[in-house]
Every structure is written in C-alpha cells, then in structure tokens.
Short mmCIF file of C-alpha atoms and ligand atoms in Angstrom, two decimals:
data_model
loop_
_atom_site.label_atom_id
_atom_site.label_comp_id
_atom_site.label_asym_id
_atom_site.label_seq_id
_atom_site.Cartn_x
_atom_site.Cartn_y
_atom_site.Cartn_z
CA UNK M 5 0.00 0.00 0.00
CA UNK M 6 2.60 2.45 1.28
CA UNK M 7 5.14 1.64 -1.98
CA UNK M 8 2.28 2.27 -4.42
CA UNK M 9 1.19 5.42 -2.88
CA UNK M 10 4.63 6.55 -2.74
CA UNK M 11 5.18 5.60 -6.24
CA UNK M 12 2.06 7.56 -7.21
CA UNK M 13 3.58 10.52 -5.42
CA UNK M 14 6.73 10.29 -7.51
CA UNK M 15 5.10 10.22 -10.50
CA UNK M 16 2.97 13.94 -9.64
CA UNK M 17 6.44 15.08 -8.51
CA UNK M 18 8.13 14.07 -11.68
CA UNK M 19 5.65 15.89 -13.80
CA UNK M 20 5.31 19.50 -11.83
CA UNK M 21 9.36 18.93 -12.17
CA UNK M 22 9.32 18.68 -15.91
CA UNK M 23 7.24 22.03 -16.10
CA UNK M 24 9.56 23.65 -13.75
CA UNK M 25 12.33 23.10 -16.05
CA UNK M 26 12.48 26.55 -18.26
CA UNK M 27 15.06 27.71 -16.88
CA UNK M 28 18.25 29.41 -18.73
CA UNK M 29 21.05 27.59 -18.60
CA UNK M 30 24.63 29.89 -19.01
CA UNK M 31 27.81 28.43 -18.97
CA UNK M 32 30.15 29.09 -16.08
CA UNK M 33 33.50 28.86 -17.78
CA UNK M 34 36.84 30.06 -16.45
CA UNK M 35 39.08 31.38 -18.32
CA UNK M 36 41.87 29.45 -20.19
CA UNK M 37 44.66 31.51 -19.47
CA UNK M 38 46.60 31.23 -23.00
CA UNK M 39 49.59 33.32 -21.51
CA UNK M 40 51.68 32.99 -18.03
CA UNK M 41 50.66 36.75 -16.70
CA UNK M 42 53.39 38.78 -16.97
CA UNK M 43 54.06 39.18 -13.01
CA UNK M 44 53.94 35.40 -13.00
CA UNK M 45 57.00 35.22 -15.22
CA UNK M 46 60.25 33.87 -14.24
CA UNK M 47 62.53 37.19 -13.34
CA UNK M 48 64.65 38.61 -10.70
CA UNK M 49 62.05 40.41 -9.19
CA UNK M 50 59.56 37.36 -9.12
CA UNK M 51 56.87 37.98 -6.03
CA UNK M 52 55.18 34.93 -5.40
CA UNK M 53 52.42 36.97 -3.85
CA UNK M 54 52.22 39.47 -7.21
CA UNK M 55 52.30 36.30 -9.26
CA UNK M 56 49.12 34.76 -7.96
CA UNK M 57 47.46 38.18 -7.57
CA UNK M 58 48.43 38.34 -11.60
CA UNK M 59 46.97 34.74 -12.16
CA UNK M 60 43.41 36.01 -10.18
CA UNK M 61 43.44 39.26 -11.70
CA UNK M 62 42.95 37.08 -15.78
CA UNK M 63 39.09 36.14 -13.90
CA UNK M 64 36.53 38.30 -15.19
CA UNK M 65 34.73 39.53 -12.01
CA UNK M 66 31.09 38.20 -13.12
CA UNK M 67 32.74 34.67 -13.21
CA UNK M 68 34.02 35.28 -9.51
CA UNK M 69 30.79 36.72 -8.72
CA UNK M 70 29.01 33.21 -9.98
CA UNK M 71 31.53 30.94 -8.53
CA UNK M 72 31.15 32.58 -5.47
CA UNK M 73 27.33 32.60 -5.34
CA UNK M 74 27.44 28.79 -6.66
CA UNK M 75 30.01 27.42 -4.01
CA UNK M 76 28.08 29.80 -1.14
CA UNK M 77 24.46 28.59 -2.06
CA UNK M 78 26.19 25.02 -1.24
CA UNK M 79 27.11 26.02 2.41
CA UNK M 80 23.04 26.85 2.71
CA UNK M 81 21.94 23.66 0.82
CA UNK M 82 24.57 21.58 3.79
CA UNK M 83 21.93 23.12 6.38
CA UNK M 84 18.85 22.48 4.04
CA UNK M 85 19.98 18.82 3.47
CA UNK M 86 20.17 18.43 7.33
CA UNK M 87 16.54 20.33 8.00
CA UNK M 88 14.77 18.21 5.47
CA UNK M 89 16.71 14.90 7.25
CA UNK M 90 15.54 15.54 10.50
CA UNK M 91 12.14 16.58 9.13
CA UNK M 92 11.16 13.70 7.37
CA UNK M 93 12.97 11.66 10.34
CA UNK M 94 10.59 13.05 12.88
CA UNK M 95 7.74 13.06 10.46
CA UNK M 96 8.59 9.13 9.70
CA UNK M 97 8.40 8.90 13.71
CA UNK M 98 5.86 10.96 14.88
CA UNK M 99 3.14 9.65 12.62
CA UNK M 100 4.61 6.04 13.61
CA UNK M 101 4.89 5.71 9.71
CA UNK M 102 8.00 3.85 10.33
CA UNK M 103 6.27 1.26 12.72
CA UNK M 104 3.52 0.80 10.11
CA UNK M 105 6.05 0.13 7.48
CA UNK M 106 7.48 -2.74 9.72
CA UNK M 107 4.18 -4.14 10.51
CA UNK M 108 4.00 -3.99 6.37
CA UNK M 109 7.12 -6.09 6.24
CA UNK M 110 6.33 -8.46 9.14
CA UNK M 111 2.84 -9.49 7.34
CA UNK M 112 4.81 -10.08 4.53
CA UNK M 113 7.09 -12.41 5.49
CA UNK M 114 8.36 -14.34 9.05
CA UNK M 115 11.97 -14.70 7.67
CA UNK M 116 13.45 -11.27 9.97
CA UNK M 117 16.34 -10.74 6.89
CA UNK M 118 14.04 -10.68 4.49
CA UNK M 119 11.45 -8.28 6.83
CA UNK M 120 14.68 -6.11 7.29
CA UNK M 121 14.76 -5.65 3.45
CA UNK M 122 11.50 -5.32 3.30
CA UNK M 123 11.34 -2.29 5.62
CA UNK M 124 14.82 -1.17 3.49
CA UNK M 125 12.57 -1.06 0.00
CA UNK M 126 9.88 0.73 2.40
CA UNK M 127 11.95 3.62 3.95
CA UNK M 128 14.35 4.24 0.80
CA UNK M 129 11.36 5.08 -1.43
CA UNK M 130 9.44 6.96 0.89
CA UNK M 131 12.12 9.18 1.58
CA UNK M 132 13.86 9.05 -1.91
CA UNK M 133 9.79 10.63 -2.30
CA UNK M 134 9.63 12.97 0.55
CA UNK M 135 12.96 14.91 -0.62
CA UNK M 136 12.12 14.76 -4.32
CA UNK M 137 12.02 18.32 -4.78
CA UNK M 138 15.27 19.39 -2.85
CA UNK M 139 16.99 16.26 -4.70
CA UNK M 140 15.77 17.63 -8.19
CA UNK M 141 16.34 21.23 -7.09
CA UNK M 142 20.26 20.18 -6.07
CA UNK M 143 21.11 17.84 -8.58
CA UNK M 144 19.56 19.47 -11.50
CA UNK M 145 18.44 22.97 -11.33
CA UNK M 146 21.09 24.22 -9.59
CA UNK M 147 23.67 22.33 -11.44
CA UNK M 148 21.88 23.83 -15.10
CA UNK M 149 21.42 27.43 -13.81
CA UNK M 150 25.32 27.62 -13.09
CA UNK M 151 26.00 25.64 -16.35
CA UNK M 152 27.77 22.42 -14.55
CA UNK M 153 25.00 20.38 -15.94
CA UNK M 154 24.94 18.71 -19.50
CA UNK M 155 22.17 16.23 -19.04
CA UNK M 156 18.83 16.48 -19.33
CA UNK M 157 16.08 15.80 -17.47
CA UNK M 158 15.17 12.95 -18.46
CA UNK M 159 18.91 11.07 -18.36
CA UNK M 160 19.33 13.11 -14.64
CA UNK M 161 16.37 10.86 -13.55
CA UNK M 162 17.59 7.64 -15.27
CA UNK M 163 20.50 8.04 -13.20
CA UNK M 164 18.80 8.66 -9.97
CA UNK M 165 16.83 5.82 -10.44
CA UNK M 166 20.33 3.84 -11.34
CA UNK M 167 21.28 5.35 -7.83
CA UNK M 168 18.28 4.12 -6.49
CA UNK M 169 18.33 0.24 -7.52
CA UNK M 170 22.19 0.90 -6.22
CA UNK M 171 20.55 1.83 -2.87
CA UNK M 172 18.21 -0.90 -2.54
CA UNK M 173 20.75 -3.53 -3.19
CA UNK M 174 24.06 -2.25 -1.32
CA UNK M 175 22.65 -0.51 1.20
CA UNK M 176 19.65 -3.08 1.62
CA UNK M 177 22.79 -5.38 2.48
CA UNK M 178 24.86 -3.28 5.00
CA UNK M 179 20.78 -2.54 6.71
CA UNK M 180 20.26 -5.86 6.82
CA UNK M 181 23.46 -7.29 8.47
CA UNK M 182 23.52 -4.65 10.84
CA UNK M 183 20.40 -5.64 12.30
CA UNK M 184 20.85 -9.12 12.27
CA UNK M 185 24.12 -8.40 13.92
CA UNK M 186 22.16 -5.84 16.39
CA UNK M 187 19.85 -8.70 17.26
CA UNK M 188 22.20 -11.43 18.06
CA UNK M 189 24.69 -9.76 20.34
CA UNK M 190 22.44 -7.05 22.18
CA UNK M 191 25.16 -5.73 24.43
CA UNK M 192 28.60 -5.43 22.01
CA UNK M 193 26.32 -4.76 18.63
CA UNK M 194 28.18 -1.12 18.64
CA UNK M 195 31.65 -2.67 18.36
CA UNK M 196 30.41 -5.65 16.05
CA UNK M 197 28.12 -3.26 14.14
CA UNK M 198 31.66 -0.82 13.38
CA UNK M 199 33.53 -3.75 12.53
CA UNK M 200 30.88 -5.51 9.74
CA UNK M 201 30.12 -1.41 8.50
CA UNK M 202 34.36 -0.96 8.22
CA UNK M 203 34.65 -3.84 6.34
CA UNK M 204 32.02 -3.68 3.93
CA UNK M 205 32.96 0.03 3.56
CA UNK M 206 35.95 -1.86 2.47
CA UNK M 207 34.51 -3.50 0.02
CA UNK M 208 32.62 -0.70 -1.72
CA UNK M 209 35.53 0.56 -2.16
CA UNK M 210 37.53 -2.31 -4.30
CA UNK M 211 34.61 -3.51 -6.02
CA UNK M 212 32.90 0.45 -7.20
CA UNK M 213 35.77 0.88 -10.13
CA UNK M 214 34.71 -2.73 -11.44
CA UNK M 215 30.74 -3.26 -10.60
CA UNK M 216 29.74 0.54 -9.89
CA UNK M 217 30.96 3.22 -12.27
CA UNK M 218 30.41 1.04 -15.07
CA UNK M 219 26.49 1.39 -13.99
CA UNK M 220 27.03 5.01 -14.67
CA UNK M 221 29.92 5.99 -17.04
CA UNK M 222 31.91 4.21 -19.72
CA UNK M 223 35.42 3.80 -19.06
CA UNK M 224 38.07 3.66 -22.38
CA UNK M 225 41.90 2.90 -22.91
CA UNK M 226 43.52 6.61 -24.19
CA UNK M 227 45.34 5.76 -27.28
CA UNK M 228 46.89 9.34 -28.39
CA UNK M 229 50.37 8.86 -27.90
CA UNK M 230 51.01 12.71 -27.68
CA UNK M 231 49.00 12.60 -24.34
CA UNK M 232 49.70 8.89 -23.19
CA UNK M 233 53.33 9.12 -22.95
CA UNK M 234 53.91 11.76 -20.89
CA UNK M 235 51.29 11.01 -18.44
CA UNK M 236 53.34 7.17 -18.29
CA UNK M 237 56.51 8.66 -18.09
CA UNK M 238 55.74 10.48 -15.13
CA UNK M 239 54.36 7.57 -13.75
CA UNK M 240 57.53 5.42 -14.40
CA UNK M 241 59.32 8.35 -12.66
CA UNK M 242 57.54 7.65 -9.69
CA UNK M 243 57.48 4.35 -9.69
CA UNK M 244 53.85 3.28 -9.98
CA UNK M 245 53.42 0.45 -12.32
CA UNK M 246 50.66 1.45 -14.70
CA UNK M 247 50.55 0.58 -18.50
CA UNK M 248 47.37 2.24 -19.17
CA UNK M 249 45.54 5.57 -19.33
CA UNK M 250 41.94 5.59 -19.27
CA UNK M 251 39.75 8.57 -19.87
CA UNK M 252 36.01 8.52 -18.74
CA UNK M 253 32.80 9.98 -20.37
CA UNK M 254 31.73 12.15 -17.12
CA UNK M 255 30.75 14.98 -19.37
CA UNK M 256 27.90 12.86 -20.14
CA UNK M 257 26.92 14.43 -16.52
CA UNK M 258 28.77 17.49 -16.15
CA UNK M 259 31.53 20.02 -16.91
CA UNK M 260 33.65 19.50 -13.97
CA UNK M 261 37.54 18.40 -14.69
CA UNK M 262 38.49 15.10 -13.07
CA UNK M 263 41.62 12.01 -13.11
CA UNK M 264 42.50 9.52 -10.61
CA UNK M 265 45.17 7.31 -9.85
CA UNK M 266 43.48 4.19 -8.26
CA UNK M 267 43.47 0.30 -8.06
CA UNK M 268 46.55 -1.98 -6.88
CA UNK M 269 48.55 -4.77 -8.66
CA UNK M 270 47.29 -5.42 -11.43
CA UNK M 271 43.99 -3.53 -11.69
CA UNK M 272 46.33 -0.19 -10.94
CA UNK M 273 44.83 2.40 -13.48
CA UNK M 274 45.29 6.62 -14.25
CA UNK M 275 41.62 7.67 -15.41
CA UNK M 276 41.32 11.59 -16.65
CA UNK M 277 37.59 12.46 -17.58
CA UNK M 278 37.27 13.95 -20.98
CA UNK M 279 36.53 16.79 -19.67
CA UNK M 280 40.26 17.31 -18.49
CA UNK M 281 41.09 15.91 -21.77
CA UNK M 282 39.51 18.39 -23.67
CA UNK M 283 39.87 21.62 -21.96
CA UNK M 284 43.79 21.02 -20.05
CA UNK M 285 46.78 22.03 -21.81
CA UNK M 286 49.41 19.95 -21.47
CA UNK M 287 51.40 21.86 -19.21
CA UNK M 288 47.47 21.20 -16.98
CA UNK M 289 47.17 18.11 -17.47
CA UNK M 290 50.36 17.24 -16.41
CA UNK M 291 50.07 19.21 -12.89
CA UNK M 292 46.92 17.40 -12.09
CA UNK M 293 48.41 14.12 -12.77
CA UNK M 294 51.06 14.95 -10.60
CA UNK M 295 48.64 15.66 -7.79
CA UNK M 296 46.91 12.00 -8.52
CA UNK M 297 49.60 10.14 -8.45
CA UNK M 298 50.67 12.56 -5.34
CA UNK M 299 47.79 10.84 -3.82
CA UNK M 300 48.62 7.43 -4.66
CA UNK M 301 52.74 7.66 -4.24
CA UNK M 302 51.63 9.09 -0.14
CA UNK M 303 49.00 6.67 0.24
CA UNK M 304 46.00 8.38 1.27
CA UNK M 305 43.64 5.38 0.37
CA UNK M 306 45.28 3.59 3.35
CA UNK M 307 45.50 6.25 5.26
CA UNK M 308 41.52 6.88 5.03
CA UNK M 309 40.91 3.44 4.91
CA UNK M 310 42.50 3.66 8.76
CA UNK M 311 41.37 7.09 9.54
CA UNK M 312 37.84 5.51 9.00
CA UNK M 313 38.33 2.92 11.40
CA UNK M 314 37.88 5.61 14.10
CA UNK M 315 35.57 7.42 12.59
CA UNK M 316 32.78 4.73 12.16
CA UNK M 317 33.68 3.39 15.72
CA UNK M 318 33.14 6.85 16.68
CA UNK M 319 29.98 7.20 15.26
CA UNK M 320 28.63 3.55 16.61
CA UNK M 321 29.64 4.72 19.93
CA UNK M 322 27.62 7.70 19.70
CA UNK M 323 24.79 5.78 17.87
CA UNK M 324 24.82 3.34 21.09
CA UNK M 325 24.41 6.15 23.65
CA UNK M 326 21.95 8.17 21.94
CA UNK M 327 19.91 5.29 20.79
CA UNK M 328 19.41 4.29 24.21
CA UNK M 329 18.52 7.97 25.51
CA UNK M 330 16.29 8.61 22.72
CA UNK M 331 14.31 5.15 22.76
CA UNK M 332 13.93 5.59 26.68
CA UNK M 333 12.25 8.87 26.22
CA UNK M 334 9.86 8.49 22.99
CA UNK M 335 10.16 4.54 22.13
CA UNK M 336 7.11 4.14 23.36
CA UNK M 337 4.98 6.84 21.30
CA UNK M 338 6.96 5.82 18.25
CA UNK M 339 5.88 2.00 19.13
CA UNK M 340 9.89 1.14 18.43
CA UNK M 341 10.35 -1.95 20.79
CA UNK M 342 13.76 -1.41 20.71
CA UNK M 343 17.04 -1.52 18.93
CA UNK M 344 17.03 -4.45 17.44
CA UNK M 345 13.47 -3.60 15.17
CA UNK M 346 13.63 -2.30 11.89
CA UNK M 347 11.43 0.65 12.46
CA UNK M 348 14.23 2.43 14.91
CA UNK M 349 15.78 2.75 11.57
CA UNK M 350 14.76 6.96 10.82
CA UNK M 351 16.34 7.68 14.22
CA UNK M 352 19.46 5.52 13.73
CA UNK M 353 19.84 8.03 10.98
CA UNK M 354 19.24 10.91 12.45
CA UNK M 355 21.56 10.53 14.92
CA UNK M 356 24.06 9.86 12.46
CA UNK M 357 23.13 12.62 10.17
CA UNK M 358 23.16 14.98 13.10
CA UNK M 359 26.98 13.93 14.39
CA UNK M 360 27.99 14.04 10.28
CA UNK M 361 27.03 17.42 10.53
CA UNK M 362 28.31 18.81 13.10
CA UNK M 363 31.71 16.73 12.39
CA UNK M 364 31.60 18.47 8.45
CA UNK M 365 34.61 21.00 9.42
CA UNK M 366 36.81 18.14 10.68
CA UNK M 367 36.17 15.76 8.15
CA UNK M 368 36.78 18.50 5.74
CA UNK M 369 39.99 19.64 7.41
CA UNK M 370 41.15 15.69 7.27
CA UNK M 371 40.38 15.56 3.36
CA UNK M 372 41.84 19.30 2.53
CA UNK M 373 45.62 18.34 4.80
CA UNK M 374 45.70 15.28 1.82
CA UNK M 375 44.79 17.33 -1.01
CA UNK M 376 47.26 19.88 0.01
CA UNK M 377 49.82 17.07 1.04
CA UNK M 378 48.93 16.07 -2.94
CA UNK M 379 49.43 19.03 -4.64
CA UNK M 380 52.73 19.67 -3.09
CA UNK M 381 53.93 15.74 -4.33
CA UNK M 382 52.59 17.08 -7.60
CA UNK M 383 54.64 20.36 -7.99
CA UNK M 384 57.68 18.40 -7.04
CA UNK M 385 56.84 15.90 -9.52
CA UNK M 386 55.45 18.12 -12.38
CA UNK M 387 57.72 20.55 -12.30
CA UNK M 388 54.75 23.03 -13.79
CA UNK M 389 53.72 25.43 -11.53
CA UNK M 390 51.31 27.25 -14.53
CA UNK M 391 49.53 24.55 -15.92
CA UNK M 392 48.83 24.09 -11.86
CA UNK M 393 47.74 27.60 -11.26
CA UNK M 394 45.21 27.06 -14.72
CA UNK M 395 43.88 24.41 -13.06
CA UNK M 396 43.14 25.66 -10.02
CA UNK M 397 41.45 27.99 -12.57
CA UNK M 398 39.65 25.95 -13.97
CA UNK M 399 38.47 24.10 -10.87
CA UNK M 400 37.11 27.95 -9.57
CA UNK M 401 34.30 27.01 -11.98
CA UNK M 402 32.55 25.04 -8.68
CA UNK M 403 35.03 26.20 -5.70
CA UNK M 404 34.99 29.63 -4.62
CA UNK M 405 38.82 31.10 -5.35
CA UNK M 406 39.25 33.08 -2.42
CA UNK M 407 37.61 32.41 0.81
CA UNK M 408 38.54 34.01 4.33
CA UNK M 409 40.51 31.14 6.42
CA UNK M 410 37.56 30.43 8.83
CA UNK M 411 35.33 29.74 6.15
CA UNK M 412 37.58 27.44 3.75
CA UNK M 413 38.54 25.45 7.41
CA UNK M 414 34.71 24.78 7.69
CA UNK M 415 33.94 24.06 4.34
CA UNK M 416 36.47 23.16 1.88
CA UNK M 417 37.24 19.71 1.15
CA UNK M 418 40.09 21.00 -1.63
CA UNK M 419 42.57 24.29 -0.84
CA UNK M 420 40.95 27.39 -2.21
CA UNK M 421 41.98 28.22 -5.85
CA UNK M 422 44.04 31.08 -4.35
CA UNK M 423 45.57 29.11 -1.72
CA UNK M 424 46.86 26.62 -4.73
CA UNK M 425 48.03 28.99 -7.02
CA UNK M 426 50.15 30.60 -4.22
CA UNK M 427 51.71 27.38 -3.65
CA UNK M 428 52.17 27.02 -7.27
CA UNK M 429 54.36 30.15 -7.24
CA UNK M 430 55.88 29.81 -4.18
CA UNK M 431 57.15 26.74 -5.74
CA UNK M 432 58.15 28.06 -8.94
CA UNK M 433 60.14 30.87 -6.79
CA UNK M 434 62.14 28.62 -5.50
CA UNK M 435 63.32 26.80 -8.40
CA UNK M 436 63.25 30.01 -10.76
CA UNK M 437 66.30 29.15 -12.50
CA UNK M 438 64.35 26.31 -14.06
CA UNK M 439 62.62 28.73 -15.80
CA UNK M 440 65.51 31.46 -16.32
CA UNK M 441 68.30 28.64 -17.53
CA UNK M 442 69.13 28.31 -21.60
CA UNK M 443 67.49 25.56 -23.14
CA UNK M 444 71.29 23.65 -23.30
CA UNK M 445 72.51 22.13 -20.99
CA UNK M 446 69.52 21.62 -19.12
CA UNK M 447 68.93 18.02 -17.77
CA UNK M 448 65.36 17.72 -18.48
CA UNK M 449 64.34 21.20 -20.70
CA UNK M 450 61.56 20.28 -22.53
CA UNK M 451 59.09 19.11 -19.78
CA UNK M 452 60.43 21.79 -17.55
CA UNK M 453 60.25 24.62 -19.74
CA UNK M 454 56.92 23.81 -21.68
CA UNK M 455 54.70 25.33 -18.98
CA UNK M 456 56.05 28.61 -20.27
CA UNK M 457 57.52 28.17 -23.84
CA UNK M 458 54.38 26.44 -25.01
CA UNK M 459 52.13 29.33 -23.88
CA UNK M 460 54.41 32.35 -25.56
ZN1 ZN W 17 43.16 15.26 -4.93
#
C-alpha cells in the first residue's frame, strides 16, 4: 500500500518537475589563461604573492561573482539537506509511519532478513519521495542554472533511479546485516556493528571501479600517444606500475575536470575524464596528474581506509548512547520496541546525520591536509607550476577562489583556488632558474620549460 502510494507521489512530482524546467542555462566557464601573466613570469624580481594576484586578476569579475554565489548557495543547501533529514525523520516517527512500514514487512514475510529488506525497500522510497524536490532542485536545477550540468532531465532521472536500484541492493545489504548483527549480540552490537560497516565500507571501495561506475559511465583505454606518454613517463618516474591511461565519459553528466590514480597490482589504473582531456593544456594536465599520483605515491587510500576505522567506531559509539537515551524517552509513542526492530531505523539516521554534521569541518579539514599534502607531491613531480595555477582555474568554476581562512577550514574539502596557485608560485620561486636557464645544458628542458615556452 505504502510503496504504491509513494510511487504515485513520484510520478505527480516528476511531472510538476518537468514544467519547472524553463530555466536558462549559461555556462560558467573560467578562463583558459593562453599566456603565463606577466608578473607570473620567471625574473629577478619574481613575487610569489604578485604572481598569484596576476593569475586572479585574468578572472573576469562576473565569473568570480558566480563561482562565489554557486560554491556559497552550497554552504546553505549543507543546512537544508540536514533540516529536510531531520524533518522527514521526525515526520517518519511521529506519525509512527515507520512502525507501520514494519508491521508492512512483518505481514509479509516471518523470515526477519528478508522483513529487514523489506522495511529497506519501504523507507528508501518513501524518503527518496519525501525529498524529491530538494533532490531535483540540487542535482539538476542548480547544477543547469550555473552551467555544470549537461544532461537532461530525463537522463538526470535515469540516473537517480540507477542510484536508487544501487541503494536498494548495497545498502539493503549493509541494513540488513547490521540488524541481524544488532539482534544477536544485544550488548557489544556497537563494536560488532563498526567492525561488519568498516569492512564492507571496504569493500565498496575495491569492487565500485569494477561493478559501480560502469552502472554510470563508460570507461576507455587513451590511445593518443602525444597525451599517453607523458602522463606514463611520469608515472615510471615515480614508480607506480601502470601501462594504461583511461579517460572517462563524465561529461555525459557534467563540466567538472576530473583524473584519478586508483586500483593496486594489477587492476592499478590513471583515469582523466574527458573533460580534463579536452579543456587542459598539457602543461594542466600534467600538474593534475602529478597531484593523482601525489595521492597514490603518499598513500591516502590507506590512510583513510585507517582514519575511518575511528571514525565509524566513533559514530557507533555515539549511535549506542543516543539510541538508548532517545528510545527511553519516545520509544514508546513511536511503538519502536527497541534496537534491534527495523522501524528504529529513521532515528538511527538521524543521529548519524546529526553527528555528520556537526563533524563536516573536521572531516573536511582531514580531506583538505591530503589534497594539500597532494598538490605539493605534484609540484615536485610536475615541475609546472602554470599549468597548476590554470587548473586551479579551472576548478574555480565550482570552488569559490578566495575564501577568508575560517570559512575554507569549515567548508572546503580542496585548498581554495588562491591558496593553490600561491603554492604554485611559491614553488616556482624557489626553483626560478628552471625557468631562467638556456634551453642547453639543461637536464630535463623540454618538460620543464613547456609550462612557459608552449604558452608564448
Ligand atoms: Zn586530490
């Protein structure tokens, strides 16, 4: 009853959506700057402060003006996400919804898995329902009125629905072992509970390259030698043993640049979107390869992988306490018998939503110390301070260039543009003679000197 009423509602939604969709859609596009400014040029007076003041100064100030606006309307939509979670959390309580749902489930079926999954199904389409219009308003409007978007509406919703079935399946696996896990050891489920989420964490993460992207994106081998070899070469230098370069369709979805450096043995892989591809210079694309493979030389997958192990433990702890304070005061008027029953579920979440919130600037802060840890690995390595700074650039299309320091510790998960292209010429003032020294003589001229020669 429940699933085809919300499935009715989805349907109205989806229509008063289509109509909804007249809206202009501009593109947002940086600049590509064709020459290194003229303060950003190797000379004896090079001021590493002038320099990225020089690089800022080639934005037009409507495009800072948009980026701005785009990358500040996301700090409101964090909050809006959270109001409409706890809404339709309390709602799903408070109307003892989610205790109807598992009486759905139990009449169903007496196999408690299977009633588990059941309730999953249940609570992921009701609320997939119930935040239709912020989803639709986030994912697409937004995305088209800033001109990030290149899909329409109708292959947007294929690919929430993709996301969907995703849910149901993967998540309607980690739901259900929890539980079963909650219900057979009652007192150390918190600790158990950490330990099955950690691993199967774990194992989204191996299999998503192989069984999950594919879902979404089509992933081919990059033949052009003129872009291949390079990319290798620097690989070789750092001694990560890859033998292919992939490139990605993600402009199917949207304009944003992307590459990665990910997999191990023999499923090790460098993947730039065509995006990158098509927009980067070489001088670019070789900076932002430097910072993948940055990531993959200081192992930051490992390092997460471990960082997480507190986190979730963390977060199970918490869940454990506030479960039990919560269900002691309103278990009752919800009709939750307790932790083990599927229809605790909505608070379960909200009491994880509300400690991911409030945790947002330190997770942040964790993920921006790697990225900066990355793109100094990839200066080093790169040796192209320019084609850096263009793609911090470039990446302003989304991320606000310059924010003050309180407000990129709370909500940057990258350094500001700004921040990067200072580091970009810090770096280059300290090896200026790279850039000053005659072409002869040189060990390694070409690759060091293209990030200027090739843009004069
Ligand atoms: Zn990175």
């Amino acid at each position: 009853m429940i699933i085809r009423k919300a499935a009715a509602g989805a349907a109205l939604v989806l229509i008063v959506s289509v109509c909804a969709v007249a809206q202009p859609s501009g593109p947002n596009g940086m600049p590509t700057v064709i020459e290194v400014p003229a303060a950003a040029r190797a000379s004896a007076n090079f001021d590493p402060v002038a320099a990225t003041n020089a690089y800022l100064a080639q934005i037009p100030a409507d495009k800072t003006a948009r980026s701005d606006a785009y990358f500040e309307g996301g700090y409101w939509l964090m909050l809006w996400d959270f109001v409409c979670g706890v809404v339709v959390a309390v709602l799903l309580l408070n109307t003892r919804w989610s205790a109807k749902m598992r009486a759905l489930a139990e009449r169903v079926t007496r196999f408690k898995p299977l009633q588990t999954w059941l309730y999953w199904i249940e609570y992921l389409i009701v609320t997939s329902v119930l935040s239709f219009p912020l989803t639709v308003y986030e994912g697409f409007l937004r995305e088209h009125k800033y001109g990030l978007s290149t899909q329409t509406f109708g292959t947007w919703m294929g690919d929430q629905l993709k996301n969907l079935a995703v849910g149901l399946v993967l998540s309607g696996l980690i739901v259900t072992m929890l539980f079963g896990v909650v219900r057979r050891l009652p007192n150390t489920w918190w600790i158990w509970g950490a330990g099955v989420s950690y691993l199967f964490m774990v194992l989204v993460v191996l299999i998503s390259p192989v069984y999950i992207v594919p879902i979404f994106f089509k992933v081919t081998p990059l033949n052009d030698p003129k872009v291949v070899a390079p990319i290798l070469s620097l690989a070789r230098e750092n001694g990560i043993p890859a033998k292919n370069v992939y490139t990605i369709n993600e402009s199917r979805e949207s304009t944003r640049m992307s590459a990665n450096v990910s997999g191990f043995a023999n499923t090790m892989r460098i993947t730039l979107n065509d995006n990158l591809l098509r927009r980067g210079s070489p001088e670019e694309i070789q900076a932002v390869m430097g910072h993948e493979m940055g990531h993959y030389v200081l192992n930051h997958i490992y390092k997460s992988l471990t960082f997480f192990v507190i986190v979730i433990t963390v977060a199970f702890a918490f869940l454990r306490w506030s479960l039990e304070w919560t269900l002691a005061r309103w278990g009752e008027q919800w009709q939750i018998r307790g932790i083990g029953d599927t229809a605790v579920l909505p608070l379960a979440l909200l009491l994880v939503n509300i400690l991911g919130f409030v945790a947002t600037p330190i997770l942040n802060t964790y993920e921006r110390t790697q990225e900066y840890e990355a793109d100094m690995y990839g200066l080093n390595t790169s040796r192209q301070p320019d084609g850096f700074a263009q793609g911090a650039i470039h990446l302003g299309e989304y991320r606000k260039m310059s924010p003050g320091p309180i407000e990129e510790w709370i909500f940057f998960d990258h350094p500001s543009g700004r921040n990067r292209i200072y580091a970009a010429m810090r770096w280059k003032a300290e090896n200026l003679s790279l850039f000053t020294a005659p072409q002869t003589g040189v060990e390694k001229p070409a690759s060091i000197l293209t990030g200027e020669a090739a843009k004069k």
